[in-house]
PDB file of C-alpha atoms in Angstrom:
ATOM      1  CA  UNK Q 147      16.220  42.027   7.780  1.00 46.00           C
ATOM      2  CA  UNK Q 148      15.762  42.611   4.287  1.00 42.00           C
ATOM      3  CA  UNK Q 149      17.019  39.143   3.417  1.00 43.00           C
ATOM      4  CA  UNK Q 150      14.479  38.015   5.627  1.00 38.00           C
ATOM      5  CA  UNK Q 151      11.758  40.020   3.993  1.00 37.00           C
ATOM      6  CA  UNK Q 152      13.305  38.664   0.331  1.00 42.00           C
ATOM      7  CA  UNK Q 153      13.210  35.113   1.342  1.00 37.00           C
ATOM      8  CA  UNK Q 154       9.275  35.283   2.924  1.00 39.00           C
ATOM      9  CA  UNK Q 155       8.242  36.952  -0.383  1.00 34.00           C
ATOM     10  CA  UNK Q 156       9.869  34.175  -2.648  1.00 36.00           C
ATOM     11  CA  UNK Q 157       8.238  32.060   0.026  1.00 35.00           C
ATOM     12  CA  UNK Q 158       4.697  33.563  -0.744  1.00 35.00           C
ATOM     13  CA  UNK Q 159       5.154  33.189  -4.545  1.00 32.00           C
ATOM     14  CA  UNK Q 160       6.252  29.385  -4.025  1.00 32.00           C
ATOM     15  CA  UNK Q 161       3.499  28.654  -2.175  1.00 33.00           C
ATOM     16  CA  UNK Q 162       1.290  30.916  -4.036  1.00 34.00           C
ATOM     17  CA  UNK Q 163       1.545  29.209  -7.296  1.00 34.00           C
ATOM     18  CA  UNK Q 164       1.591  25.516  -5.944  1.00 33.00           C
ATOM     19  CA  UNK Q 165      -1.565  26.141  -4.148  1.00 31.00           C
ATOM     20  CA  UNK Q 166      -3.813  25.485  -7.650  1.00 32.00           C
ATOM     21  CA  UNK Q 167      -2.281  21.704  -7.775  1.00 32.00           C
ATOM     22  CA  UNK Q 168      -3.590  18.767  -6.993  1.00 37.00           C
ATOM     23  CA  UNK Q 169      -1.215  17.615  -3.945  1.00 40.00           C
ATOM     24  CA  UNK Q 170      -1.864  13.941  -4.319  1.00 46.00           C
ATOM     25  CA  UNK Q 171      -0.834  11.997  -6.648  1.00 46.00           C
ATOM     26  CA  UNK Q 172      -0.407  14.454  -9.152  1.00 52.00           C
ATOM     27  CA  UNK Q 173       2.407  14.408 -11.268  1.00 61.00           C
ATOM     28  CA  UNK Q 174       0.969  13.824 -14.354  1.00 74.00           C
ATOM     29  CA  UNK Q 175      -1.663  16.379 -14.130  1.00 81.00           C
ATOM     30  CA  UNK Q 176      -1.628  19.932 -14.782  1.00 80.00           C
ATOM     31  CA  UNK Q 177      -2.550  23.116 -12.867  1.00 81.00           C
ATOM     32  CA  UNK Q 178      -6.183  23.363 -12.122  1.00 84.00           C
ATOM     33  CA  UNK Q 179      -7.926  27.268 -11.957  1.00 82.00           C
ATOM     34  CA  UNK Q 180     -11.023  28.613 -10.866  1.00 83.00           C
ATOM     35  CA  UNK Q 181     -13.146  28.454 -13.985  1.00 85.00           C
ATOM     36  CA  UNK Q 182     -11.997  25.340 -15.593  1.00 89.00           C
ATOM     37  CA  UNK Q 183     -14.278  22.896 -17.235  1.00 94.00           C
ATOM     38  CA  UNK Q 184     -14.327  19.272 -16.090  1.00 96.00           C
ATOM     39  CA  UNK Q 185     -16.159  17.708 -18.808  1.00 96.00           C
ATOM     40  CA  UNK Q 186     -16.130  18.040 -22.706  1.00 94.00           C
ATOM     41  CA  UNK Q 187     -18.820  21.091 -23.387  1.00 93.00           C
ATOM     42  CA  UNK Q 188     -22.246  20.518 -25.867  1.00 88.00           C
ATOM     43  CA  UNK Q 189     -22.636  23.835 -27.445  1.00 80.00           C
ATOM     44  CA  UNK Q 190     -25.712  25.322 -26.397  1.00 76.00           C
ATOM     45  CA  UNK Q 191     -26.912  25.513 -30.204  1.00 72.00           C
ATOM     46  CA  UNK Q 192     -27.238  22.084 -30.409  1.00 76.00           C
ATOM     47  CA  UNK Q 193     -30.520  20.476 -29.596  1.00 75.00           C
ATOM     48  CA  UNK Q 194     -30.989  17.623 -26.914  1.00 76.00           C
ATOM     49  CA  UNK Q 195     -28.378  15.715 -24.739  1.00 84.00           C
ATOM     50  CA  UNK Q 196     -25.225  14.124 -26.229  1.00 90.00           C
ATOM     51  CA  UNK Q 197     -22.764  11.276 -24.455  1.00 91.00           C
ATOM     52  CA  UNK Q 198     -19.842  12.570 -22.829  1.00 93.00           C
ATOM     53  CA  UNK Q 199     -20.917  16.233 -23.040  1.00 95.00           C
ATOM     54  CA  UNK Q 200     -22.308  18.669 -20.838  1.00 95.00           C
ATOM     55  CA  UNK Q 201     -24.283  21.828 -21.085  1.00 93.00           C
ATOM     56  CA  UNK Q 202     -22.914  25.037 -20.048  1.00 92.00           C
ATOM     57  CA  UNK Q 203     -24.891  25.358 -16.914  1.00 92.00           C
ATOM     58  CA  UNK Q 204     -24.295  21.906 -16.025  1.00 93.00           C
ATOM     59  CA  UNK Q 205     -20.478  21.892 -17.028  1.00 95.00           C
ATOM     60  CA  UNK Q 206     -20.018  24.704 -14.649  1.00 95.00           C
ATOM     61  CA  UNK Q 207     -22.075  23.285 -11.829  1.00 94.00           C
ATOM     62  CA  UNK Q 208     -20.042  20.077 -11.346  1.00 95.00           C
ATOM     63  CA  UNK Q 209     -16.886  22.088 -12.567  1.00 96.00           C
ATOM     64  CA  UNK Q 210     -16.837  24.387  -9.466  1.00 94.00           C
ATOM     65  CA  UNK Q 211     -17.447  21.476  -7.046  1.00 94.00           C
ATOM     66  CA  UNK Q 212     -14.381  19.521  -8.767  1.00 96.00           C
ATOM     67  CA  UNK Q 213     -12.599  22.602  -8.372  1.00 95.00           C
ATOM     68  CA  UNK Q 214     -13.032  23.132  -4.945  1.00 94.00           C
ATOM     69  CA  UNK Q 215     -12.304  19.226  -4.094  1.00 96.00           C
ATOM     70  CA  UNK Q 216      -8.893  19.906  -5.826  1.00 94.00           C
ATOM     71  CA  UNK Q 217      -9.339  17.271  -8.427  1.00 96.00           C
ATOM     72  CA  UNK Q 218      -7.657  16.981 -11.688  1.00 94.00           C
ATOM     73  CA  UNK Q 219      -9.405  16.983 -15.174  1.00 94.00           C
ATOM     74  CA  UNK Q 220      -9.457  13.753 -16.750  1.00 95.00           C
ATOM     75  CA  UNK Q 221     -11.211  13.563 -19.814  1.00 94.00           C
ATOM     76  CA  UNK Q 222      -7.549  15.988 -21.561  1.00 90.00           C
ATOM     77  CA  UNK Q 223      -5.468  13.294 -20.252  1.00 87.00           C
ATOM     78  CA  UNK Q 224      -6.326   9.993 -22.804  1.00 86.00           C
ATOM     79  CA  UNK Q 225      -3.562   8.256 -24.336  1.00 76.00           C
ATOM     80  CA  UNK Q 226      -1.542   8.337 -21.007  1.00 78.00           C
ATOM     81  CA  UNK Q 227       0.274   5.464 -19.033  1.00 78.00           C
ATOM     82  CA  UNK Q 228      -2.178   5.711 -15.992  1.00 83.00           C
ATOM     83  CA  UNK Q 229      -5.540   4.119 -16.030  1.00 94.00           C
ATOM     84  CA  UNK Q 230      -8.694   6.220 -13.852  1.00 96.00           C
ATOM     85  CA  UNK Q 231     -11.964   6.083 -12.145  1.00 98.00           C
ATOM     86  CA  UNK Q 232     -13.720   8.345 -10.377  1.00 98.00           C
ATOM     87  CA  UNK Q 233     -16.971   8.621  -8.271  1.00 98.00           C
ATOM     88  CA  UNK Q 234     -18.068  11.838  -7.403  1.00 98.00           C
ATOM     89  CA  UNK Q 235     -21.277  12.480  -5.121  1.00 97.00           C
ATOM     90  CA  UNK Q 236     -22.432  16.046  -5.251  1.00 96.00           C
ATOM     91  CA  UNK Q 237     -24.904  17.649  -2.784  1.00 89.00           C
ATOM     92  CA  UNK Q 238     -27.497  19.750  -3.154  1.00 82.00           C
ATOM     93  CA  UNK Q 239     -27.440  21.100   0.166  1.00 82.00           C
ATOM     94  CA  UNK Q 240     -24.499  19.614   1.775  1.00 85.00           C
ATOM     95  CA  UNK Q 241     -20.625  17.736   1.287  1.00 92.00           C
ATOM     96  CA  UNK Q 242     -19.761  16.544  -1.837  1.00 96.00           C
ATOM     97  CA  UNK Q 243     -17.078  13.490  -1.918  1.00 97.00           C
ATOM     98  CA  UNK Q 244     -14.670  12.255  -4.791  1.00 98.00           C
ATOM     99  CA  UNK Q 245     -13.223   9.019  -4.690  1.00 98.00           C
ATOM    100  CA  UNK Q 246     -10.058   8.581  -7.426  1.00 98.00           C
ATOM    101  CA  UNK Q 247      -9.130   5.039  -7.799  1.00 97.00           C
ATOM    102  CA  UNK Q 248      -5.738   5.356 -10.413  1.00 95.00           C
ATOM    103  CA  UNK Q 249      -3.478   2.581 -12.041  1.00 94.00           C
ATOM    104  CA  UNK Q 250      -0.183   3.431 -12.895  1.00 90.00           C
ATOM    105  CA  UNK Q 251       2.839   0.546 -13.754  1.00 87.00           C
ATOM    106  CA  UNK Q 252       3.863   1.057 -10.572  1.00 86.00           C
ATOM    107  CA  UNK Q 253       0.813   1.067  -7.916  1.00 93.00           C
ATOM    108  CA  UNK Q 254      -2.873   1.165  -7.750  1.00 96.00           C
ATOM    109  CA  UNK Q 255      -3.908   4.134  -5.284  1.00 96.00           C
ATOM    110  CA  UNK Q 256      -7.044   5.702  -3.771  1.00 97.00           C
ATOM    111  CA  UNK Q 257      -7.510   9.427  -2.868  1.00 97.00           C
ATOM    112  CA  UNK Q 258     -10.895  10.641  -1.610  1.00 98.00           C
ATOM    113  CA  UNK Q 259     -11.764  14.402  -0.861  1.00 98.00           C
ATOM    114  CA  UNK Q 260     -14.466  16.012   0.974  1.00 97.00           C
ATOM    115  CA  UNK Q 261     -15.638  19.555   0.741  1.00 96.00           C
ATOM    116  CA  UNK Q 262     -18.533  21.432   2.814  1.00 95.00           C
ATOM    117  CA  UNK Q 263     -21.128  23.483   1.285  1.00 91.00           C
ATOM    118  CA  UNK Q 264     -19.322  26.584   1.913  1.00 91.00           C
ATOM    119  CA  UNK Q 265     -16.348  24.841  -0.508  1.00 91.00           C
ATOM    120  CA  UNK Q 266     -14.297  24.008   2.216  1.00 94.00           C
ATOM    121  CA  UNK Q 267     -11.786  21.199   1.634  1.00 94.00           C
ATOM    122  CA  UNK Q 268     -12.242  19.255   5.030  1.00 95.00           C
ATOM    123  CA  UNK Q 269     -11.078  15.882   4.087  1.00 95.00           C
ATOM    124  CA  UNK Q 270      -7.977  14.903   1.705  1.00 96.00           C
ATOM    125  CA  UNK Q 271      -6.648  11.287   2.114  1.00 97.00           C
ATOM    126  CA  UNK Q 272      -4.448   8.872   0.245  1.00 96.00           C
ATOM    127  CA  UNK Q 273      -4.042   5.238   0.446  1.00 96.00           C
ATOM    128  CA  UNK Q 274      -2.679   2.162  -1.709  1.00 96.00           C
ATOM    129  CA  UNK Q 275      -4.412  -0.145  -2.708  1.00 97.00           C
ATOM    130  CA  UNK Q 276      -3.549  -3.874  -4.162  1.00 96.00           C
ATOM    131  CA  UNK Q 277      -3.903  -5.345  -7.904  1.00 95.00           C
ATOM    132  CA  UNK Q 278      -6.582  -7.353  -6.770  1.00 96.00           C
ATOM    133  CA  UNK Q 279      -8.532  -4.216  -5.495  1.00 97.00           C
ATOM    134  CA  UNK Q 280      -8.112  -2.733  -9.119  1.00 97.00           C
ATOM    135  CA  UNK Q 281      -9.407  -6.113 -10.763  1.00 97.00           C
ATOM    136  CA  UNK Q 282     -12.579  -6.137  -8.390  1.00 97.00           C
ATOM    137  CA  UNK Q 283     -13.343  -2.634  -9.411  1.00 98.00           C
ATOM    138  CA  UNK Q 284     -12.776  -3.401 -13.213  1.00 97.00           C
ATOM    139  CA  UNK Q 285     -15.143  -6.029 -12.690  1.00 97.00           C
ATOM    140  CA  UNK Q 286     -17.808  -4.309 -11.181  1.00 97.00           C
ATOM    141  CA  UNK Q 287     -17.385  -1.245 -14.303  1.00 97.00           C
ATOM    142  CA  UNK Q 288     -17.784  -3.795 -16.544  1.00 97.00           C
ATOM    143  CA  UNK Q 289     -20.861  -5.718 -15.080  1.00 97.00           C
ATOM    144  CA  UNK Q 290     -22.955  -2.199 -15.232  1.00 97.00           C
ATOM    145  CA  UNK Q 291     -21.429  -2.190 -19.307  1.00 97.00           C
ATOM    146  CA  UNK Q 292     -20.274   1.408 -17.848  1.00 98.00           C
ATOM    147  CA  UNK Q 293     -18.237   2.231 -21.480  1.00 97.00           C
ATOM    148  CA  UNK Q 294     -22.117   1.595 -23.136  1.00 97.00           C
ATOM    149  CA  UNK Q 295     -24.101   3.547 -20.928  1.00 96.00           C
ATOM    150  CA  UNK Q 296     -25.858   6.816 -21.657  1.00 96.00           C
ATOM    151  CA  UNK Q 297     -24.419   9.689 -20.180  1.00 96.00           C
ATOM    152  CA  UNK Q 298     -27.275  11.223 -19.235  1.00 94.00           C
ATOM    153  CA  UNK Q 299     -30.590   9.862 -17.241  1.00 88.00           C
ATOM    154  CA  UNK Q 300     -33.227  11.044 -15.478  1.00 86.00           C
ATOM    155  CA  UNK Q 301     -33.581  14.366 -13.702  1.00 81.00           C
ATOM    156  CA  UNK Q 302     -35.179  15.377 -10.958  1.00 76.00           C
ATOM    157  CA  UNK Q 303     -34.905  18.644  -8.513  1.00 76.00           C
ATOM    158  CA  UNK Q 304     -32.800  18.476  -4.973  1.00 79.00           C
ATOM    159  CA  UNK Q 305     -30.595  15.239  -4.436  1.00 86.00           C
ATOM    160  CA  UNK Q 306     -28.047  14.479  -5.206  1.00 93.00           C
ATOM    161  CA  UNK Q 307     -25.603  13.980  -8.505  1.00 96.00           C
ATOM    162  CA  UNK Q 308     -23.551  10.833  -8.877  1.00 97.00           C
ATOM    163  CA  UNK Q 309     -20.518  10.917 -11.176  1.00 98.00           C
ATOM    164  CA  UNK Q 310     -18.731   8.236 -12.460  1.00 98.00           C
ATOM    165  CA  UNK Q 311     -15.630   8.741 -14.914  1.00 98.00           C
ATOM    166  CA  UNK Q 312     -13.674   6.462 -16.696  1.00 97.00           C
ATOM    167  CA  UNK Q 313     -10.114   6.872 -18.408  1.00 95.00           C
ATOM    168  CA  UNK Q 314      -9.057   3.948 -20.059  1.00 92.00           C
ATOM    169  CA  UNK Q 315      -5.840   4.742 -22.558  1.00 83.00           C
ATOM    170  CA  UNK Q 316      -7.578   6.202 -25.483  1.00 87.00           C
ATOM    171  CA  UNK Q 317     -11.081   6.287 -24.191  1.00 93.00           C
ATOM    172  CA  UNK Q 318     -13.120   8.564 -21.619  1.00 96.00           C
ATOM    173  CA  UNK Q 319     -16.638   7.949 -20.629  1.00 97.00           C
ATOM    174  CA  UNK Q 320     -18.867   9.680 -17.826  1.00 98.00           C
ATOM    175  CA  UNK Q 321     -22.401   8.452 -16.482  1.00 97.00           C
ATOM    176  CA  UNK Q 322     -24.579  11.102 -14.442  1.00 97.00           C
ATOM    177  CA  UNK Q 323     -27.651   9.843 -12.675  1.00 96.00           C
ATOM    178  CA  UNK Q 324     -29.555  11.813 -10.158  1.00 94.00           C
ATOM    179  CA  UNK Q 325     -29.919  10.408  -6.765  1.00 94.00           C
ATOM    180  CA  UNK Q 326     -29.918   6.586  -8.078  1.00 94.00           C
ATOM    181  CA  UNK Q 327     -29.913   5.207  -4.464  1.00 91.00           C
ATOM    182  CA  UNK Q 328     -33.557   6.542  -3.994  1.00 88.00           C
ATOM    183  CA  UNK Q 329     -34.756   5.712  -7.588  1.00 81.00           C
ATOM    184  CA  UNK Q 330     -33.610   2.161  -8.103  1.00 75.00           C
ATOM    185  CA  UNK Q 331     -30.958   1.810 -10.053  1.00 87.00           C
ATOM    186  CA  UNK Q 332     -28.990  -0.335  -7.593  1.00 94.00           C
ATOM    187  CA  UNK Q 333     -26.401  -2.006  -9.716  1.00 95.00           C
ATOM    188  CA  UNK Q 334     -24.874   1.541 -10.793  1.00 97.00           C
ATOM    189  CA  UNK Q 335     -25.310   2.221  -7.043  1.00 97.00           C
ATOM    190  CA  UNK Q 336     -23.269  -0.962  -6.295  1.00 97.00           C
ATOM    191  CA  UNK Q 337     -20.772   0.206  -8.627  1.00 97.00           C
ATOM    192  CA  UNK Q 338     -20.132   3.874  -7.041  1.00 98.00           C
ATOM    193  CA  UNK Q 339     -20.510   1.943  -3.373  1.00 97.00           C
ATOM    194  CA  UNK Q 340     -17.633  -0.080  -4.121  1.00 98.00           C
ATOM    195  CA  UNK Q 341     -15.084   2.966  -4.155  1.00 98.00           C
ATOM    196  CA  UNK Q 342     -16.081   3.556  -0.598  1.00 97.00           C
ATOM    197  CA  UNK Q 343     -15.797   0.046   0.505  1.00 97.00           C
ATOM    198  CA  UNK Q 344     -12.056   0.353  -1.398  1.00 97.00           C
ATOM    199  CA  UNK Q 345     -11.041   3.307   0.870  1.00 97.00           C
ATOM    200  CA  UNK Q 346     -12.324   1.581   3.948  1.00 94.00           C
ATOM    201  CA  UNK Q 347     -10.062  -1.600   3.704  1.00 83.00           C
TER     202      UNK Q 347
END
């Protein structure tokens, strides 16, 4: 009995300390922990917006949602053999969905997560996807000039946030805009659209 007891409580700590990572595709990405920032931080000091920075409030509003869809950080991981994009769609009042396209020497892959508003994770999938797949994406990033973009656009209140990251060997780039698909800005909608249309094949 007490070897019993010994083995469910190494059990528990196994589990226990596996549950913060990623459990897709994840091998080269660290532990992720409640209160993690996704995003490089603009110190609130400094005036107005800056590329590829967030403010504090902001940072930790898309931060928690990444946290509870289980995602890794990307922007710590430049200068690695893997190549990344992600689209992220966060709600105001409902799901939020990430879609992770990665390259890696070996395969091109696809996971998309869904979370409800409670931060449930209600939807964790994995597929492959071909070369050609990764080429059509590349394409479409580049046709929105995605590495020239601002960062930052317009804001408005409700809606909904779209995210899209880039990692790219030594370079890391995010675009924000708020609820594009109602306020016309239909080639970067194209662009996020297409990681859904990936998954689907």
């Amino acid at each position: 009995m007490k070897k019993v007891l010994q083995i469910s409580f190494l059990l528990t700590i196994f589990v226990g300390c596996n549950s913060s990572y990623i459990h897709s595709s994840t091998s080269h990405y660290e532990a992720i922990n409640e209160g993690d920032l996704y995003f490089p931080l603009k110190p609130d000091s400094v005036e107005g917006q800056e590329n590829d920075k967030l403010i504090t409030f902001m940072n930790k509003w898309y931060s928690e949602n990444m946290v509870r869809l289980k995602e890794p950080v990307l922007y710590k991981h430049t200068g690695r053999d893997f190549n990344v994009f992600r689209f992220t769609k966060i709600g105001t009042w409902g799901e939020s969905t990430s879609y992770r396209i990665e390259k890696t020497d070996s395969n091109v892959s696809i996971v998309k997560r869904t979370k409800d508003l409670p931060g449930n994770l209600i939807a964790d999938e994995k597929k492959l996807l071909s070369k050609e797949n990764w080429s059509a994406l590349e394409a479409r990033i580049q046709s929105i000039a995605f590495w020239h973009l601002n960062t930052h656009g317009e804001r408005g209140l409700d809606g909904e946030e779209w995210i899209l990251e880039g990692l790219d060997d030594d370079k890391y780039h995010f675009v924000i805009r708020w609820s594009p698909d109602l306020h016309g800005d239909k080639e970067f909608v194209k662009a996020c659209n297409l990681f859904e249309d990936l998954f689907k094949k």
